[in-house]
Amino acid sequence: MKGEYCIGGASFLSAVAVLLLIFVHVGQINTSSVPYGISMATLNVSGYGNALFQAFKDPIQGLYTDNASLPLGQGLGLRQEYKFGLYSYCAYVTGSSGSCSNHTVASRFEPYNAITADMLLNYSQYSDYIFVGTTFKNSSYLGYNSHVAYYFLLLGTLFAFLSLLTGVLRKTFLFFISAALAILSTIFVLIGAAIWTSLVKKAESINTLQISSGVLDGMSMSYGSGVYLSWAAFACLTASIVPYMISCCTYRG
């Protein structure tokens, strides 16, 4: 019976991990309810216009758009909020009203490029000056590392699924394979989640950036729920390793 309990517990934990990782992958593929609520990072730029006004004392016109259906990256105006996923990013005017970029495998996390591509030329030039030297503006660094993190999460998802599949077949020798796959999945998900955590943390430096004396830039970067889901999947995979290994020795099916 001990082996049966271990098999059931390990399979349950692996299934939960796979489900969590699937949710991570669907974040920001479109603006419907589930993808809308899941992202790896969220950037709120609603206060940027007021910050520019406070800094330059000039009217800020044409920086934002109220039309949620306009395509991204065409200089047609900032949206209020940008959310970044593993395959694309979406920008929202209000709530879930927004549009998404084209889907790309291992989409690069380049928040500065995303927002300046929606600005008129004069505002993007101001922004180049304001954010010079920041990690937020370093699209090469953020883009490359997020690209790498995607493949770790993808491999972690695949190994977690294979671990679940081999575990439910209930053959003693397959539990060795399940345990090995669970270990590999845990390592890959850990690396992917850690990279994303580090990237967002470094990009959060803009939250306290001043564009003039006493005037913050009005932007706010924060972790998306996808990062937390990745860490939760890592915890489930870690917990599944022990019962898989015990099953190798105790199952007598």
PDB file of C-alpha atoms in Angstrom:
ATOM      1  CA  MET A   1       0.000   0.000   0.000  1.00  0.00           C
ATOM      2  CA  LYS A   2       2.904   2.317   0.733  1.00  0.00           C
ATOM      3  CA  GLY A   3       3.972   2.144  -2.881  1.00  0.00           C
ATOM      4  CA  GLU A   4       0.432   2.862  -4.062  1.00  0.00           C
ATOM      5  CA  TYR A   5       0.255   5.996  -1.942  1.00  0.00           C
ATOM      6  CA  CYS A   6       3.614   7.175  -3.227  1.00  0.00           C
ATOM      7  CA  ILE A   7       2.582   6.625  -6.825  1.00  0.00           C
ATOM      8  CA  GLY A   8      -0.650   8.528  -6.330  1.00  0.00           C
ATOM      9  CA  GLY A   9       1.043  11.399  -4.524  1.00  0.00           C
ATOM     10  CA  ALA A  10       3.832  11.724  -7.063  1.00  0.00           C
ATOM     11  CA  SER A  11       1.417  11.579  -9.993  1.00  0.00           C
ATOM     12  CA  PHE A  12      -0.807  14.213  -8.402  1.00  0.00           C
ATOM     13  CA  LEU A  13       2.115  16.574  -7.799  1.00  0.00           C
ATOM     14  CA  SER A  14       3.417  16.069 -11.339  1.00  0.00           C
ATOM     15  CA  ALA A  15      -0.044  16.712 -12.786  1.00  0.00           C
ATOM     16  CA  VAL A  16      -0.390  19.930 -10.808  1.00  0.00           C
ATOM     17  CA  ALA A  17       3.059  21.065 -11.977  1.00  0.00           C
ATOM     18  CA  VAL A  18       2.206  20.345 -15.620  1.00  0.00           C
ATOM     19  CA  LEU A  19      -1.075  22.249 -15.302  1.00  0.00           C
ATOM     20  CA  LEU A  20       0.672  25.252 -13.733  1.00  0.00           C
ATOM     21  CA  LEU A  21       3.301  25.293 -16.472  1.00  0.00           C
ATOM     22  CA  ILE A  22       0.625  25.120 -19.163  1.00  0.00           C
ATOM     23  CA  PHE A  23      -0.944  28.233 -17.647  1.00  0.00           C
ATOM     24  CA  VAL A  24       2.461  29.917 -17.735  1.00  0.00           C
ATOM     25  CA  HIS A  25       2.726  29.196 -21.451  1.00  0.00           C
ATOM     26  CA  VAL A  26      -0.736  30.550 -22.354  1.00  0.00           C
ATOM     27  CA  GLY A  27      -0.151  33.939 -20.709  1.00  0.00           C
ATOM     28  CA  GLN A  28      -0.683  36.885 -23.088  1.00  0.00           C
ATOM     29  CA  ILE A  29      -1.332  34.807 -26.203  1.00  0.00           C
ATOM     30  CA  ASN A  30      -4.568  36.805 -26.503  1.00  0.00           C
ATOM     31  CA  THR A  31      -6.725  39.157 -24.433  1.00  0.00           C
ATOM     32  CA  SER A  32      -9.324  36.626 -23.276  1.00  0.00           C
ATOM     33  CA  SER A  33      -9.874  36.079 -19.566  1.00  0.00           C
ATOM     34  CA  VAL A  34      -7.286  33.401 -18.685  1.00  0.00           C
ATOM     35  CA  PRO A  35      -4.360  34.661 -20.833  1.00  0.00           C
ATOM     36  CA  TYR A  36      -5.140  38.239 -19.755  1.00  0.00           C
ATOM     37  CA  GLY A  37      -4.610  37.346 -16.100  1.00  0.00           C
ATOM     38  CA  ILE A  38      -1.278  35.578 -16.640  1.00  0.00           C
ATOM     39  CA  SER A  39       1.996  37.245 -17.570  1.00  0.00           C
ATOM     40  CA  MET A  40       5.658  37.080 -16.660  1.00  0.00           C
ATOM     41  CA  ALA A  41       5.934  40.832 -16.107  1.00  0.00           C
ATOM     42  CA  THR A  42       3.565  43.797 -16.021  1.00  0.00           C
ATOM     43  CA  LEU A  43       4.456  47.381 -16.868  1.00  0.00           C
ATOM     44  CA  ASN A  44       2.084  50.197 -15.948  1.00  0.00           C
ATOM     45  CA  VAL A  45       2.869  53.419 -17.813  1.00  0.00           C
ATOM     46  CA  SER A  46      -0.284  55.375 -16.963  1.00  0.00           C
ATOM     47  CA  GLY A  47       1.650  57.987 -14.979  1.00  0.00           C
ATOM     48  CA  TYR A  48       4.406  58.615 -17.523  1.00  0.00           C
ATOM     49  CA  GLY A  49       2.583  61.430 -19.302  1.00  0.00           C
ATOM     50  CA  ASN A  50       2.011  63.348 -16.076  1.00  0.00           C
ATOM     51  CA  ALA A  51       5.649  62.812 -15.094  1.00  0.00           C
ATOM     52  CA  LEU A  52       6.804  64.327 -18.389  1.00  0.00           C
ATOM     53  CA  PHE A  53       4.496  67.292 -17.843  1.00  0.00           C
ATOM     54  CA  GLN A  54       5.830  67.830 -14.316  1.00  0.00           C
ATOM     55  CA  ALA A  55       9.413  67.635 -15.577  1.00  0.00           C
ATOM     56  CA  PHE A  56       9.170  69.751 -18.744  1.00  0.00           C
ATOM     57  CA  LYS A  57       6.141  71.954 -17.958  1.00  0.00           C
ATOM     58  CA  ASP A  58       4.901  71.503 -21.518  1.00  0.00           C
ATOM     59  CA  PRO A  59       1.552  70.031 -22.583  1.00  0.00           C
ATOM     60  CA  ILE A  60       1.822  66.300 -23.292  1.00  0.00           C
ATOM     61  CA  GLN A  61      -0.315  65.543 -26.333  1.00  0.00           C
ATOM     62  CA  GLY A  62      -0.521  62.394 -28.439  1.00  0.00           C
ATOM     63  CA  LEU A  63       1.396  60.216 -26.003  1.00  0.00           C
ATOM     64  CA  TYR A  64      -1.511  57.832 -25.305  1.00  0.00           C
ATOM     65  CA  THR A  65      -4.317  56.332 -27.330  1.00  0.00           C
ATOM     66  CA  ASP A  66      -7.825  55.404 -26.210  1.00  0.00           C
ATOM     67  CA  ASN A  67      -8.363  53.010 -29.127  1.00  0.00           C
ATOM     68  CA  ALA A  68      -7.722  49.498 -27.821  1.00  0.00           C
ATOM     69  CA  SER A  69      -7.888  47.898 -31.270  1.00  0.00           C
ATOM     70  CA  LEU A  70      -4.991  49.794 -32.829  1.00  0.00           C
ATOM     71  CA  PRO A  71      -1.965  47.629 -33.730  1.00  0.00           C
ATOM     72  CA  LEU A  72       1.114  47.762 -31.541  1.00  0.00           C
ATOM     73  CA  GLY A  73       4.504  49.077 -32.557  1.00  0.00           C
ATOM     74  CA  GLN A  74       3.243  51.648 -35.071  1.00  0.00           C
ATOM     75  CA  GLY A  75       3.738  54.850 -33.093  1.00  0.00           C
ATOM     76  CA  LEU A  76      -0.006  55.184 -32.577  1.00  0.00           C
ATOM     77  CA  GLY A  77       0.114  55.892 -28.865  1.00  0.00           C
ATOM     78  CA  LEU A  78       0.901  54.278 -25.542  1.00  0.00           C
ATOM     79  CA  ARG A  79      -1.571  52.021 -23.790  1.00  0.00           C
ATOM     80  CA  GLN A  80      -1.976  52.198 -20.024  1.00  0.00           C
ATOM     81  CA  GLU A  81      -0.567  48.758 -19.219  1.00  0.00           C
ATOM     82  CA  TYR A  82       1.740  46.248 -20.922  1.00  0.00           C
ATOM     83  CA  LYS A  83       1.889  42.574 -20.017  1.00  0.00           C
ATOM     84  CA  PHE A  84       4.618  40.252 -21.259  1.00  0.00           C
ATOM     85  CA  GLY A  85       4.279  36.513 -21.852  1.00  0.00           C
ATOM     86  CA  LEU A  86       6.465  33.776 -23.277  1.00  0.00           C
ATOM     87  CA  TYR A  87       5.104  34.068 -26.826  1.00  0.00           C
ATOM     88  CA  SER A  88       3.924  37.663 -27.139  1.00  0.00           C
ATOM     89  CA  TYR A  89       3.015  40.746 -25.176  1.00  0.00           C
ATOM     90  CA  CYS A  90      -0.292  42.562 -24.940  1.00  0.00           C
ATOM     91  CA  ALA A  91      -1.106  46.191 -24.188  1.00  0.00           C
ATOM     92  CA  TYR A  92      -4.323  47.336 -22.558  1.00  0.00           C
ATOM     93  CA  VAL A  93      -6.170  50.637 -22.551  1.00  0.00           C
ATOM     94  CA  THR A  94      -8.640  49.688 -19.819  1.00  0.00           C
ATOM     95  CA  GLY A  95      -9.084  46.328 -18.152  1.00  0.00           C
ATOM     96  CA  SER A  96      -8.824  43.568 -20.745  1.00  0.00           C
ATOM     97  CA  SER A  97      -9.462  45.927 -23.681  1.00  0.00           C
ATOM     98  CA  GLY A  98      -6.306  45.820 -25.720  1.00  0.00           C
ATOM     99  CA  SER A  99      -4.332  44.148 -28.471  1.00  0.00           C
ATOM    100  CA  CYS A 100      -1.379  41.774 -28.694  1.00  0.00           C
ATOM    101  CA  SER A 101       1.806  41.553 -30.684  1.00  0.00           C
ATOM    102  CA  ASN A 102       2.520  38.753 -33.140  1.00  0.00           C
ATOM    103  CA  HIS A 103       3.196  35.359 -31.585  1.00  0.00           C
ATOM    104  CA  THR A 104       6.850  34.343 -31.531  1.00  0.00           C
ATOM    105  CA  VAL A 105       8.466  31.265 -30.019  1.00  0.00           C
ATOM    106  CA  ALA A 106      10.701  32.414 -27.143  1.00  0.00           C
ATOM    107  CA  SER A 107       9.435  35.979 -27.393  1.00  0.00           C
ATOM    108  CA  ARG A 108      12.040  38.393 -26.054  1.00  0.00           C
ATOM    109  CA  PHE A 109      11.272  40.508 -22.994  1.00  0.00           C
ATOM    110  CA  GLU A 110      12.009  44.005 -24.279  1.00  0.00           C
ATOM    111  CA  PRO A 111       9.680  46.386 -22.427  1.00  0.00           C
ATOM    112  CA  TYR A 112      11.504  49.553 -23.434  1.00  0.00           C
ATOM    113  CA  ASN A 113      11.318  48.681 -27.123  1.00  0.00           C
ATOM    114  CA  ALA A 114       7.646  47.806 -26.719  1.00  0.00           C
ATOM    115  CA  ILE A 115       6.602  51.159 -25.278  1.00  0.00           C
ATOM    116  CA  THR A 116       8.828  53.399 -27.401  1.00  0.00           C
ATOM    117  CA  ALA A 117       7.533  51.663 -30.551  1.00  0.00           C
ATOM    118  CA  ASP A 118       4.102  53.009 -29.597  1.00  0.00           C
ATOM    119  CA  MET A 119       5.317  56.580 -29.006  1.00  0.00           C
ATOM    120  CA  LEU A 120       5.630  59.504 -31.367  1.00  0.00           C
ATOM    121  CA  LEU A 121       9.256  60.194 -32.284  1.00  0.00           C
ATOM    122  CA  ASN A 122       9.704  63.175 -29.965  1.00  0.00           C
ATOM    123  CA  TYR A 123       8.554  61.193 -26.915  1.00  0.00           C
ATOM    124  CA  SER A 124      10.777  58.232 -27.747  1.00  0.00           C
ATOM    125  CA  GLN A 125      13.717  60.638 -27.994  1.00  0.00           C
ATOM    126  CA  TYR A 126      12.880  62.060 -24.567  1.00  0.00           C
ATOM    127  CA  SER A 127      12.695  58.508 -23.248  1.00  0.00           C
ATOM    128  CA  ASP A 128      16.105  57.622 -24.692  1.00  0.00           C
ATOM    129  CA  TYR A 129      17.569  60.397 -22.589  1.00  0.00           C
ATOM    130  CA  ILE A 130      15.551  59.616 -19.456  1.00  0.00           C
ATOM    131  CA  PHE A 131      16.284  55.883 -19.312  1.00  0.00           C
ATOM    132  CA  VAL A 132      19.862  55.898 -20.595  1.00  0.00           C
ATOM    133  CA  GLY A 133      22.070  53.502 -18.662  1.00  0.00           C
ATOM    134  CA  THR A 134      19.210  51.596 -17.032  1.00  0.00           C
ATOM    135  CA  THR A 135      18.639  47.841 -17.246  1.00  0.00           C
ATOM    136  CA  PHE A 136      15.088  48.661 -18.345  1.00  0.00           C
ATOM    137  CA  LYS A 137      16.464  50.227 -21.536  1.00  0.00           C
ATOM    138  CA  ASN A 138      19.000  47.422 -22.088  1.00  0.00           C
ATOM    139  CA  SER A 139      16.819  45.380 -24.443  1.00  0.00           C
ATOM    140  CA  SER A 140      19.758  43.246 -25.530  1.00  0.00           C
ATOM    141  CA  TYR A 141      20.339  41.997 -21.979  1.00  0.00           C
ATOM    142  CA  LEU A 142      16.673  41.489 -21.089  1.00  0.00           C
ATOM    143  CA  GLY A 143      15.814  40.026 -24.472  1.00  0.00           C
ATOM    144  CA  TYR A 144      18.642  37.503 -24.583  1.00  0.00           C
ATOM    145  CA  ASN A 145      18.135  36.190 -21.062  1.00  0.00           C
ATOM    146  CA  SER A 146      14.360  35.925 -21.383  1.00  0.00           C
ATOM    147  CA  HIS A 147      14.912  34.051 -24.653  1.00  0.00           C
ATOM    148  CA  VAL A 148      17.136  31.557 -22.826  1.00  0.00           C
ATOM    149  CA  ALA A 149      14.709  31.278 -19.896  1.00  0.00           C
ATOM    150  CA  TYR A 150      11.924  30.283 -22.281  1.00  0.00           C
ATOM    151  CA  TYR A 151      13.756  27.144 -23.379  1.00  0.00           C
ATOM    152  CA  PHE A 152      14.454  26.121 -19.804  1.00  0.00           C
ATOM    153  CA  LEU A 153      10.753  26.458 -18.982  1.00  0.00           C
ATOM    154  CA  LEU A 154       9.772  24.636 -22.167  1.00  0.00           C
ATOM    155  CA  LEU A 155      12.101  21.709 -21.455  1.00  0.00           C
ATOM    156  CA  GLY A 156      10.958  21.701 -17.841  1.00  0.00           C
ATOM    157  CA  THR A 157       7.351  21.440 -19.006  1.00  0.00           C
ATOM    158  CA  LEU A 158       8.121  18.585 -21.402  1.00  0.00           C
ATOM    159  CA  PHE A 159      10.094  16.640 -18.799  1.00  0.00           C
ATOM    160  CA  ALA A 160       7.334  17.158 -16.229  1.00  0.00           C
ATOM    161  CA  PHE A 161       4.772  15.756 -18.668  1.00  0.00           C
ATOM    162  CA  LEU A 162       6.964  12.755 -19.465  1.00  0.00           C
ATOM    163  CA  SER A 163       7.526  12.172 -15.762  1.00  0.00           C
ATOM    164  CA  LEU A 164       3.771  12.117 -15.213  1.00  0.00           C
ATOM    165  CA  LEU A 165       3.219   9.835 -18.196  1.00  0.00           C
ATOM    166  CA  THR A 166       5.835   7.249 -17.225  1.00  0.00           C
ATOM    167  CA  GLY A 167       4.730   7.326 -13.587  1.00  0.00           C
ATOM    168  CA  VAL A 168       1.104   6.413 -14.261  1.00  0.00           C
ATOM    169  CA  LEU A 169       2.169   3.354 -16.274  1.00  0.00           C
ATOM    170  CA  ARG A 170       3.081   1.753 -12.929  1.00  0.00           C
ATOM    171  CA  LYS A 171       6.074  -0.347 -13.809  1.00  0.00           C
ATOM    172  CA  THR A 172       8.889  -0.527 -11.281  1.00  0.00           C
ATOM    173  CA  PHE A 173      11.680   0.311 -13.733  1.00  0.00           C
ATOM    174  CA  LEU A 174       9.640   3.226 -15.105  1.00  0.00           C
ATOM    175  CA  PHE A 175       9.642   4.852 -11.675  1.00  0.00           C
ATOM    176  CA  PHE A 176      13.409   5.275 -12.018  1.00  0.00           C
ATOM    177  CA  ILE A 177      12.758   7.097 -15.280  1.00  0.00           C
ATOM    178  CA  SER A 178       9.979   9.167 -13.704  1.00  0.00           C
ATOM    179  CA  ALA A 179      12.232  10.179 -10.839  1.00  0.00           C
ATOM    180  CA  ALA A 180      15.035  11.117 -13.234  1.00  0.00           C
ATOM    181  CA  LEU A 181      12.670  13.143 -15.422  1.00  0.00           C
ATOM    182  CA  ALA A 182      11.212  14.861 -12.359  1.00  0.00           C
ATOM    183  CA  ILE A 183      14.722  15.846 -11.262  1.00  0.00           C
ATOM    184  CA  LEU A 184      15.562  17.216 -14.717  1.00  0.00           C
ATOM    185  CA  SER A 185      12.256  19.070 -14.891  1.00  0.00           C
ATOM    186  CA  THR A 186      12.829  20.566 -11.455  1.00  0.00           C
ATOM    187  CA  ILE A 187      16.262  21.841 -12.461  1.00  0.00           C
ATOM    188  CA  PHE A 188      15.070  23.382 -15.733  1.00  0.00           C
ATOM    189  CA  VAL A 189      12.012  25.039 -14.197  1.00  0.00           C
ATOM    190  CA  LEU A 190      14.171  26.361 -11.358  1.00  0.00           C
ATOM    191  CA  ILE A 191      16.602  27.958 -13.805  1.00  0.00           C
ATOM    192  CA  GLY A 192      13.836  29.430 -15.960  1.00  0.00           C
ATOM    193  CA  ALA A 193      11.937  30.854 -12.984  1.00  0.00           C
ATOM    194  CA  ALA A 194      15.128  32.235 -11.438  1.00  0.00           C
ATOM    195  CA  ILE A 195      16.132  34.018 -14.642  1.00  0.00           C
ATOM    196  CA  TRP A 196      12.725  35.645 -15.004  1.00  0.00           C
ATOM    197  CA  THR A 197      12.721  36.645 -11.335  1.00  0.00           C
ATOM    198  CA  SER A 198      16.102  38.287 -11.754  1.00  0.00           C
ATOM    199  CA  LEU A 199      15.123  40.099 -14.961  1.00  0.00           C
ATOM    200  CA  VAL A 200      11.951  41.609 -13.530  1.00  0.00           C
ATOM    201  CA  LYS A 201      13.740  42.545 -10.306  1.00  0.00           C
ATOM    202  CA  LYS A 202      16.390  44.447 -12.248  1.00  0.00           C
ATOM    203  CA  ALA A 203      13.799  46.122 -14.475  1.00  0.00           C
ATOM    204  CA  GLU A 204      11.947  47.261 -11.334  1.00  0.00           C
ATOM    205  CA  SER A 205      14.651  49.888 -10.868  1.00  0.00           C
ATOM    206  CA  ILE A 206      12.531  52.218 -13.001  1.00  0.00           C
ATOM    207  CA  ASN A 207       9.908  52.289 -10.227  1.00  0.00           C
ATOM    208  CA  THR A 208      12.064  54.749  -8.283  1.00  0.00           C
ATOM    209  CA  LEU A 209      13.763  56.520 -11.202  1.00  0.00           C
ATOM    210  CA  GLN A 210      13.514  60.312 -11.143  1.00  0.00           C
ATOM    211  CA  ILE A 211      13.377  62.204 -14.421  1.00  0.00           C
ATOM    212  CA  SER A 212      13.956  65.505 -12.638  1.00  0.00           C
ATOM    213  CA  SER A 213      14.354  66.593  -9.051  1.00  0.00           C
ATOM    214  CA  GLY A 214      11.535  65.042  -7.018  1.00  0.00           C
ATOM    215  CA  VAL A 215       9.648  63.780 -10.093  1.00  0.00           C
ATOM    216  CA  LEU A 216       9.400  60.006 -10.534  1.00  0.00           C
ATOM    217  CA  ASP A 217       9.051  58.603 -14.047  1.00  0.00           C
ATOM    218  CA  GLY A 218       5.484  57.454 -13.422  1.00  0.00           C
ATOM    219  CA  MET A 219       6.130  53.871 -14.550  1.00  0.00           C
ATOM    220  CA  SER A 220       5.753  50.722 -12.502  1.00  0.00           C
ATOM    221  CA  MET A 221       7.241  47.317 -13.338  1.00  0.00           C
ATOM    222  CA  SER A 222       6.066  44.283 -11.372  1.00  0.00           C
ATOM    223  CA  TYR A 223       6.102  40.504 -11.423  1.00  0.00           C
ATOM    224  CA  GLY A 224       3.339  38.811 -13.343  1.00  0.00           C
ATOM    225  CA  SER A 225       1.466  35.788 -12.024  1.00  0.00           C
ATOM    226  CA  GLY A 226       3.409  33.584 -14.463  1.00  0.00           C
ATOM    227  CA  VAL A 227       6.551  33.951 -12.350  1.00  0.00           C
ATOM    228  CA  TYR A 228       4.700  32.809  -9.232  1.00  0.00           C
ATOM    229  CA  LEU A 229       3.135  29.915 -11.136  1.00  0.00           C
ATOM    230  CA  SER A 230       6.608  28.852 -12.283  1.00  0.00           C
ATOM    231  CA  TRP A 231       7.866  28.792  -8.699  1.00  0.00           C
ATOM    232  CA  ALA A 232       4.781  26.862  -7.601  1.00  0.00           C
ATOM    233  CA  ALA A 233       5.431  24.299 -10.353  1.00  0.00           C
ATOM    234  CA  PHE A 234       9.027  24.028  -9.156  1.00  0.00           C
ATOM    235  CA  ALA A 235       7.812  23.314  -5.615  1.00  0.00           C
ATOM    236  CA  CYS A 236       5.421  20.604  -6.841  1.00  0.00           C
ATOM    237  CA  LEU A 237       8.117  18.956  -8.943  1.00  0.00           C
ATOM    238  CA  THR A 238      10.569  19.019  -6.063  1.00  0.00           C
ATOM    239  CA  ALA A 239       8.005  17.398  -3.787  1.00  0.00           C
ATOM    240  CA  SER A 240       7.245  14.707  -6.382  1.00  0.00           C
ATOM    241  CA  ILE A 241      10.827  13.444  -6.546  1.00  0.00           C
ATOM    242  CA  VAL A 242      10.815  11.689  -3.168  1.00  0.00           C
ATOM    243  CA  PRO A 243       7.636   9.632  -3.669  1.00  0.00           C
ATOM    244  CA  TYR A 244       8.797   8.646  -7.155  1.00  0.00           C
ATOM    245  CA  MET A 245      12.061   7.374  -5.695  1.00  0.00           C
ATOM    246  CA  ILE A 246      10.288   5.553  -2.858  1.00  0.00           C
ATOM    247  CA  SER A 247       8.008   3.886  -5.419  1.00  0.00           C
ATOM    248  CA  CYS A 248      11.058   2.397  -7.083  1.00  0.00           C
ATOM    249  CA  CYS A 249      11.749   0.377  -3.957  1.00  0.00           C
ATOM    250  CA  THR A 250       8.287  -0.310  -2.542  1.00  0.00           C
ATOM    251  CA  TYR A 251       5.951  -0.858  -5.470  1.00  0.00           C
ATOM    252  CA  ARG A 252       5.115  -4.485  -6.096  1.00  0.00           C
ATOM    253  CA  GLY A 253       2.423  -4.173  -8.748  1.00  0.00           C
TER     254      GLY A 253
END
